[in-house]
Short mmCIF file of C-alpha atoms and ligand atoms in Angstrom, two decimals:
data_model
loop_
_atom_site.label_atom_id
_atom_site.label_comp_id
_atom_site.label_asym_id
_atom_site.label_seq_id
_atom_site.Cartn_x
_atom_site.Cartn_y
_atom_site.Cartn_z
CA ALA I 1 -0.11 -0.28 0.22
CA ASP I 2 3.04 1.93 0.73
CA ALA I 3 4.48 3.99 -2.53
CA HIS I 4 7.87 4.53 -0.83
CA PRO I 5 9.13 1.51 1.43
CA GLY I 6 11.41 2.14 4.50
CA PRO I 7 14.69 2.69 2.90
CA MET I 8 13.61 5.25 0.51
CA ARG I 9 11.83 7.19 2.62
CA ILE I 10 14.92 7.50 4.61
CA SER I 11 17.05 8.56 1.83
CA VAL I 12 14.45 11.24 0.96
CA TYR I 13 14.70 12.73 4.86
CA GLN I 14 18.27 12.41 4.46
CA ALA I 15 18.51 14.80 1.24
CA LYS I 16 16.26 17.07 2.56
CA ARG I 17 18.41 17.48 6.12
CA ASP I 18 21.38 17.12 4.00
CA GLN I 19 20.02 20.24 2.04
CA ASP I 20 19.09 22.01 4.72
CA TYR I 21 22.12 22.00 6.66
CA MET I 22 23.82 23.22 3.06
CA ARG I 23 21.44 25.64 3.23
CA ARG I 24 22.83 26.97 6.64
CA LEU I 25 26.32 26.90 6.15
CA ARG I 26 25.69 28.99 3.29
CA LEU I 27 23.88 31.84 5.17
CA ILE I 28 26.10 31.38 8.05
CA ARG I 29 29.03 32.12 5.40
CA ASP I 30 26.84 34.84 3.52
CA ILE I 31 25.45 36.86 6.31
CA HIS I 32 28.64 38.19 7.62
CA PHE I 33 28.83 39.89 4.29
CA ALA I 34 25.56 41.13 3.65
CA ALA I 35 26.23 44.35 5.08
CA GLN I 36 28.59 45.43 2.68
CA MET I 37 27.26 43.83 -0.25
CA ARG I 38 23.81 46.13 0.62
CA GLU I 39 21.24 43.12 0.84
CA LEU I 40 20.55 44.61 4.17
CA SER I 41 17.71 46.69 4.73
CA VAL I 42 15.16 48.34 7.26
CA VAL I 43 11.48 48.43 7.33
CA TYR I 44 8.90 50.18 9.98
CA GLN I 45 6.23 49.42 11.63
CA PRO I 46 4.04 51.84 13.36
CA LYS I 47 3.06 51.47 16.78
CA LEU I 48 -0.30 53.14 17.96
CA ASP I 49 -1.41 55.05 20.85
CA ILE I 50 -4.92 53.39 21.81
CA ALA I 51 -5.82 56.77 23.27
CA SER I 52 -5.03 59.52 21.32
CA GLY I 53 -5.05 57.82 18.10
CA GLU I 54 -1.77 58.89 16.97
CA VAL I 55 1.57 56.97 16.12
CA ARG I 56 4.67 58.38 17.86
CA GLN I 57 6.83 55.30 17.55
CA VAL I 58 7.55 52.46 15.27
CA GLU I 59 9.34 49.27 15.61
CA ALA I 60 12.48 48.78 12.96
CA LEU I 61 13.03 45.40 11.57
CA MET I 62 15.62 43.88 9.78
CA ARG I 63 15.86 42.41 6.29
CA TRP I 64 18.09 40.59 4.27
CA HIS I 65 17.60 40.13 0.53
CA HIS I 66 19.97 37.59 -0.46
CA SER I 67 21.13 37.44 -3.80
CA GLU I 68 20.28 33.86 -5.14
CA LEU I 69 18.64 32.52 -2.31
CA GLY I 70 16.14 35.77 -2.32
CA PHE I 71 14.11 36.87 0.87
CA ILE I 72 15.04 35.38 4.25
CA GLY I 73 13.43 36.58 7.55
CA PRO I 74 15.04 37.51 10.95
CA ASP I 75 13.63 34.21 12.56
CA GLU I 76 16.33 32.43 10.54
CA PHE I 77 19.01 34.57 10.28
CA ILE I 78 19.15 36.58 13.38
CA LEU I 79 19.42 33.44 15.03
CA LEU I 80 21.91 32.06 12.73
CA ALA I 81 23.90 35.48 13.31
CA GLU I 82 23.78 34.41 17.00
CA GLN I 83 25.20 31.43 16.93
CA THR I 84 28.42 32.72 14.38
CA GLY I 85 28.82 35.95 16.04
CA SER I 86 27.60 37.98 13.27
CA ILE I 87 25.37 39.61 15.25
CA HIS I 88 27.58 42.30 16.23
CA LYS I 89 27.65 43.18 12.42
CA LEU I 90 24.01 43.15 11.87
CA THR I 91 23.46 45.28 15.50
CA GLN I 92 26.10 47.68 14.03
CA TRP I 93 24.38 48.50 10.54
CA ILE I 94 20.75 48.79 11.77
CA LEU I 95 22.13 51.19 14.25
CA GLY I 96 23.59 53.16 11.58
CA ALA I 97 20.79 52.52 9.27
CA ILE I 98 18.43 53.88 12.01
CA ALA I 99 20.29 56.62 13.27
CA THR I 100 20.42 58.11 9.45
CA GLN I 101 16.75 57.73 9.18
CA MET I 102 16.34 59.33 12.30
CA ARG I 103 18.02 62.40 11.50
CA HIS I 104 16.37 62.49 8.17
CA TRP I 105 12.90 62.71 9.87
CA ALA I 106 14.24 65.30 12.83
CA ASP I 107 15.27 67.41 9.90
CA GLN I 108 11.60 67.52 8.19
CA GLY I 109 10.28 67.50 11.51
CA VAL I 110 8.86 64.50 11.39
CA GLU I 111 8.85 63.74 14.95
CA LEU I 112 9.08 59.71 15.51
CA GLY I 113 10.65 57.68 17.86
CA VAL I 114 12.31 54.48 16.92
CA ALA I 115 12.41 51.45 18.63
CA MET I 116 15.28 48.41 17.49
CA ASN I 117 15.50 44.83 18.71
CA ILE I 118 18.44 43.84 20.39
CA SER I 119 19.66 40.09 21.10
CA ALA I 120 21.15 38.85 24.49
CA LEU I 121 24.79 39.42 22.82
CA ASP I 122 24.20 43.22 22.24
CA LEU I 123 23.93 43.08 26.30
CA ASP I 124 26.37 40.83 26.69
CA ASP I 125 29.00 43.02 24.99
CA GLU I 126 31.42 45.21 26.53
CA ASN I 127 31.61 47.86 23.55
CA PHE I 128 27.57 47.39 23.04
CA VAL I 129 26.50 51.12 25.07
CA ASP I 130 29.83 53.19 24.26
CA GLN I 131 28.80 52.45 20.39
CA VAL I 132 25.29 53.38 21.22
CA ALA I 133 26.29 56.52 22.08
CA LYS I 134 28.65 57.36 20.10
CA VAL I 135 26.12 56.75 16.70
CA LEU I 136 23.60 58.87 18.45
CA GLU I 137 26.20 61.54 18.80
CA LYS I 138 27.31 61.60 15.29
CA HIS I 139 24.03 61.91 14.56
CA GLY I 140 23.01 63.97 16.97
CA ILE I 141 20.12 62.37 17.88
CA ASP I 142 17.88 62.66 21.13
CA PRO I 143 18.30 59.45 23.04
CA ALA I 144 14.96 59.87 24.34
CA MET I 145 14.02 59.17 20.65
CA LEU I 146 15.48 56.00 21.05
CA ALA I 147 13.68 52.45 22.45
CA PHE I 148 15.35 49.58 22.36
CA GLU I 149 13.58 45.65 22.51
CA VAL I 150 14.66 43.03 24.16
CA THR I 151 13.11 39.32 25.24
CA GLU I 152 13.27 37.95 28.50
CA SER I 153 15.20 35.21 27.41
CA ALA I 154 17.76 38.04 26.45
CA LEU I 155 17.98 38.89 30.49
CA MET I 156 18.90 35.67 31.31
CA VAL I 157 22.29 34.71 29.34
CA ASN I 158 24.74 36.89 31.89
CA PRO I 159 21.96 38.88 33.52
CA GLU I 160 24.91 40.67 35.66
CA ARG I 161 26.42 42.29 32.66
CA SER I 162 22.88 42.42 30.76
CA LEU I 163 21.65 44.77 33.95
CA ARG I 164 24.39 46.65 34.12
CA SER I 165 24.31 47.55 30.17
CA LEU I 166 20.39 48.10 30.66
CA HIS I 167 21.03 51.14 33.36
CA GLN I 168 23.17 52.38 31.52
CA LEU I 169 21.13 52.71 28.31
CA ARG I 170 18.35 54.20 30.35
CA GLU I 171 20.48 56.53 31.86
CA MET I 172 21.91 57.57 28.72
CA GLY I 173 17.97 58.66 27.85
CA ILE I 174 17.13 55.43 25.84
CA SER I 175 13.85 53.93 26.94
CA LEU I 176 13.45 50.14 27.44
CA ALA I 177 10.53 47.44 26.38
CA VAL I 178 10.84 43.67 27.08
CA ASP I 179 9.36 41.98 24.16
CA ASP I 180 7.71 38.61 23.21
CA TYR I 181 6.44 38.79 26.94
CA GLY I 182 4.57 35.59 27.79
CA THR I 183 6.73 33.28 26.11
CA GLY I 184 9.58 33.12 28.36
CA TYR I 185 9.83 32.35 32.32
CA SER I 186 10.39 35.76 33.67
CA SER I 187 7.29 36.72 36.07
CA LEU I 188 6.16 40.24 36.33
CA ALA I 189 7.66 40.70 39.71
CA MET I 190 11.14 39.91 38.23
CA LEU I 191 10.88 42.60 35.67
CA LYS I 192 10.41 44.98 38.52
CA SER I 193 13.69 44.94 39.41
CA LEU I 194 14.72 45.88 35.53
CA PRO I 195 14.86 49.05 34.19
CA VAL I 196 12.11 49.21 31.37
CA GLN I 197 9.43 51.01 30.86
CA ASP I 198 7.36 49.33 28.54
CA LEU I 199 6.28 45.39 28.04
CA LYS I 200 5.25 44.11 25.01
CA ILE I 201 2.87 41.30 25.19
CA ASP I 202 3.81 38.11 22.93
CA LYS I 203 1.58 38.03 19.54
CA SER I 204 0.47 34.33 20.37
CA PHE I 205 -1.72 36.07 23.52
CA VAL I 206 -3.02 38.67 20.99
CA LEU I 207 -3.63 36.96 17.72
CA ASN I 208 -6.96 35.22 18.86
CA LEU I 209 -8.38 37.89 21.33
CA ALA I 210 -11.26 38.51 19.35
CA GLU I 211 -12.67 34.84 20.42
CA GLY I 212 -12.42 36.16 23.81
CA SER I 213 -10.63 32.87 25.09
CA GLU I 214 -8.61 32.18 27.81
CA ASP I 215 -6.25 34.49 26.08
CA ALA I 216 -8.69 37.86 26.59
CA VAL I 217 -7.95 36.76 30.64
CA ILE I 218 -4.34 36.21 30.31
CA VAL I 219 -4.26 39.71 28.25
CA ARG I 220 -6.05 41.37 30.70
CA SER I 221 -4.40 40.24 34.11
CA THR I 222 -0.73 41.31 32.48
CA ILE I 223 -1.63 44.70 31.55
CA GLU I 224 -3.55 45.34 35.24
CA LEU I 225 -0.33 44.18 36.98
CA ALA I 226 1.66 45.95 34.11
CA HIS I 227 0.21 48.85 35.04
CA ASN I 228 0.29 48.53 39.00
CA MET I 229 3.48 48.58 38.18
CA GLY I 230 4.34 51.79 36.60
CA LEU I 231 4.54 49.47 33.28
CA LYS I 232 3.03 50.38 29.73
CA VAL I 233 1.81 47.62 27.87
CA ILE I 234 2.03 47.32 24.15
CA ALA I 235 0.57 44.31 22.10
CA GLU I 236 1.81 42.84 19.26
CA GLY I 237 0.21 41.16 16.48
CA VAL I 238 -3.31 43.24 16.24
CA GLU I 239 -4.75 41.55 12.69
CA ASN I 240 -7.80 42.68 13.04
CA ALA I 241 -10.44 45.22 14.61
CA ILE I 242 -12.04 43.57 17.05
CA SER I 243 -8.67 42.84 18.62
CA LEU I 244 -7.92 46.55 18.82
CA GLU I 245 -11.46 47.43 20.47
CA TRP I 246 -11.00 44.62 22.94
CA LEU I 247 -7.19 46.38 23.60
CA ARG I 248 -8.82 49.58 24.04
CA ALA I 249 -11.10 47.97 26.34
CA LEU I 250 -8.97 46.30 28.47
CA GLY I 251 -7.12 49.28 28.92
CA CYS I 252 -3.59 48.51 26.51
CA ASP I 253 -1.71 51.97 25.91
CA THR I 254 -0.07 50.58 22.50
CA ALA I 255 -1.20 48.34 19.60
CA GLN I 256 0.84 46.94 16.93
CA GLY I 257 0.23 44.54 13.91
CA TYR I 258 -1.05 44.07 10.60
CA TYR I 259 -4.09 45.53 11.15
CA ILE I 260 -2.86 48.92 11.84
CA SER I 261 0.01 48.22 9.54
CA ARG I 262 2.57 45.75 8.14
CA PRO I 263 6.21 46.45 8.15
CA ILE I 264 6.87 49.17 5.38
CA ALA I 265 10.19 50.90 3.82
CA ALA I 266 10.67 54.52 5.45
CA LEU I 267 9.24 56.06 2.29
CA ASP I 268 6.05 54.27 2.59
CA LEU I 269 5.89 54.77 5.57
CA GLU I 270 5.57 58.83 5.55
CA ALA I 271 3.03 58.44 3.37
CA TRP I 272 1.31 55.95 5.54
CA LEU I 273 1.54 58.57 8.37
CA GLU I 274 0.29 61.26 6.21
CA LYS I 275 -2.90 59.71 4.95
CA ASN I 276 -3.85 57.88 7.79
CA ARG I 277 -2.71 61.49 10.40
CA HIS I 278 -6.92 61.04 11.65
CA THR I 279 -7.85 57.38 10.93
CA TYR I 280 -7.67 56.22 14.77
CA LYS I 281 -8.86 59.14 16.20
CA GLN I 282 -12.14 58.82 18.28
CA THR I 283 -14.58 61.51 17.19
CA GLU I 284 -17.14 62.70 19.73
CA HIS I 285 -20.10 60.83 18.46
CA SER I 286 -17.98 57.31 18.31
P1 C2E H 1 9.45 40.92 17.17
O1 C2E H 1 10.82 41.77 17.57
O2 C2E H 1 8.42 40.33 18.11
O3 C2E H 1 8.75 41.53 16.03
C1 C2E H 1 7.45 41.21 15.88
C2 C2E H 1 7.30 40.45 14.43
O4 C2E H 1 6.23 40.42 13.95
C3 C2E H 1 7.85 41.00 13.20
O5 C2E H 1 8.71 39.42 12.56
C4 C2E H 1 6.89 41.23 12.41
O6 C2E H 1 6.85 41.25 11.46
C5 C2E H 1 5.48 40.90 12.76
N1 C2E H 1 4.46 41.36 13.04
C6 C2E H 1 3.73 42.73 13.33
N2 C2E H 1 2.42 42.33 13.08
C7 C2E H 1 2.18 41.27 12.99
C8 C2E H 1 0.79 41.25 12.78
O7 C2E H 1 -0.54 41.51 13.11
N3 C2E H 1 0.47 39.42 12.77
C9 C2E H 1 1.77 38.41 12.28
N4 C2E H 1 1.79 37.43 12.35
N5 C2E H 1 2.74 39.18 12.50
C10 C2E H 1 2.83 40.24 12.79
P2 C2E H 1 9.65 39.96 11.79
O8 C2E H 1 9.94 41.28 11.41
O9 C2E H 1 10.13 38.77 10.72
O10 C2E H 1 10.80 39.69 12.65
C11 C2E H 1 10.60 38.21 13.85
C12 C2E H 1 11.64 38.30 14.69
O11 C2E H 1 13.25 39.12 14.51
C13 C2E H 1 11.86 39.95 15.32
O12 C2E H 1 10.41 39.76 16.56
C14 C2E H 1 12.77 39.62 16.06
O13 C2E H 1 12.77 38.99 17.70
C15 C2E H 1 14.02 39.73 15.31
N6 C2E H 1 14.49 40.88 14.63
C16 C2E H 1 14.22 41.28 13.61
N7 C2E H 1 14.50 42.36 13.16
C17 C2E H 1 15.85 42.20 14.03
C18 C2E H 1 16.94 43.41 14.24
O14 C2E H 1 17.51 44.31 13.89
N8 C2E H 1 17.79 42.79 15.41
C19 C2E H 1 17.38 41.27 16.13
N9 C2E H 1 18.46 41.38 16.96
N10 C2E H 1 16.53 41.03 16.13
C20 C2E H 1 15.56 41.30 14.88
MG1 MG H 2 10.35 43.58 18.81
MG1 MG H 3 7.70 40.43 19.37
MG1 MG H 4 9.49 37.92 18.75
#
C-alpha cells in the first residue's frame, strides 16, 4: 500500500537534511557579508497609541535579501548570526541605518521615535553601550527618541552584565521594552527589578483575542499588573478591528499589527503617516 517503503523514505529525509544543512552553512557564511553586499534593509511598523489615535513610535525590523536565495526572514538569520558572532555586525549596521533615518526625520520635522530589537549578545558586549552613544552623538539624535526591545530570555544570558548595560542605556535616556512577554519564564515580579518602561505582550496571546478566549483573561491580567507596576503595555499581532477594540476596552496603551500596518519601507511609512493622521482618532460620536 505504501509507494515508498522504508529505505526510500529514509533517503528522502536524508536528502532534505543535507539540503537544510547546506543552506544553513551558506547563510552563516553569507550573513557575515550581507551588510557590505548591500543586501540588508530596514522596514518600519507603526505603533498606535490607542487613546490618542496617534503614531509616535515605529519598530525597526531588519530584512535580508540574499542575491540568490531571495528573501530570508529574521527569525532564520538572526539566530544564525547569534550562533556565529555575526550579530554584532548586524546590530552595528541597523543602528547606523536607523540613526541616519532618525536624523532625516528630525530634519523634516517628523517627530517619530524608533524602537530597535537587540540581542542578548549585544547586552553582553562590553562595547555596545559606548557604540550606541557614539552613533547617537554622531547623528545628533536625542536618546529619548530611541528605544530598545529585548526579549525576556535575552536578559537571562548574563544577568549581571545585561543589567549593567540596561542601566547604562537607561541613564543615557534610551527607553527599554521587554519583547515577546509571556513566552519566557520571567514573572512580572522579576521585571520589577529591571529599568524597563514598556511591556510588549507576545503576539501569540493577541492573535485570537477576538474570540474572547483564555487569551483575553491573560491579556487583561497582564495589563492590570503591568499598570500597577508603572509599566506601559504594547500588544503586538493586532490583526483585526475586534482585537483592537478588545485592547482598548482592556486599557492597553499601544497596539501594533497588520491591521494597523505591516512593516514598510521608510518612504511608504511617511506616506502612511500622512494618509492616516486621523484614521484612529476617536470622534465625539464614535
Ligand atoms: P519581534 O521583535 O517580536 O517582531 C514582531 C514580528 O511580528 C515581526 O516579524 C513582525 O513583522 C511580525 N508582525 C507584526 N505584526 C504582526 C501581525 O499582526 N501578525 C503577525 N502574525 N505577525 C506580525 P519579523 O520582522 O519577521 O521579525 C521577527 C523577529 O526577528 C523579531 O520579533 C525580532 O525578534 C527579530 N528581529 C527583527 N529585526 C531584528 C534586528 O534588527 N535585530 C535583532 N536582534 N532582531 C531582529
Ligand atoms: Mg520587537
Ligand atoms: Mg515581539
Ligand atoms: Mg519575536
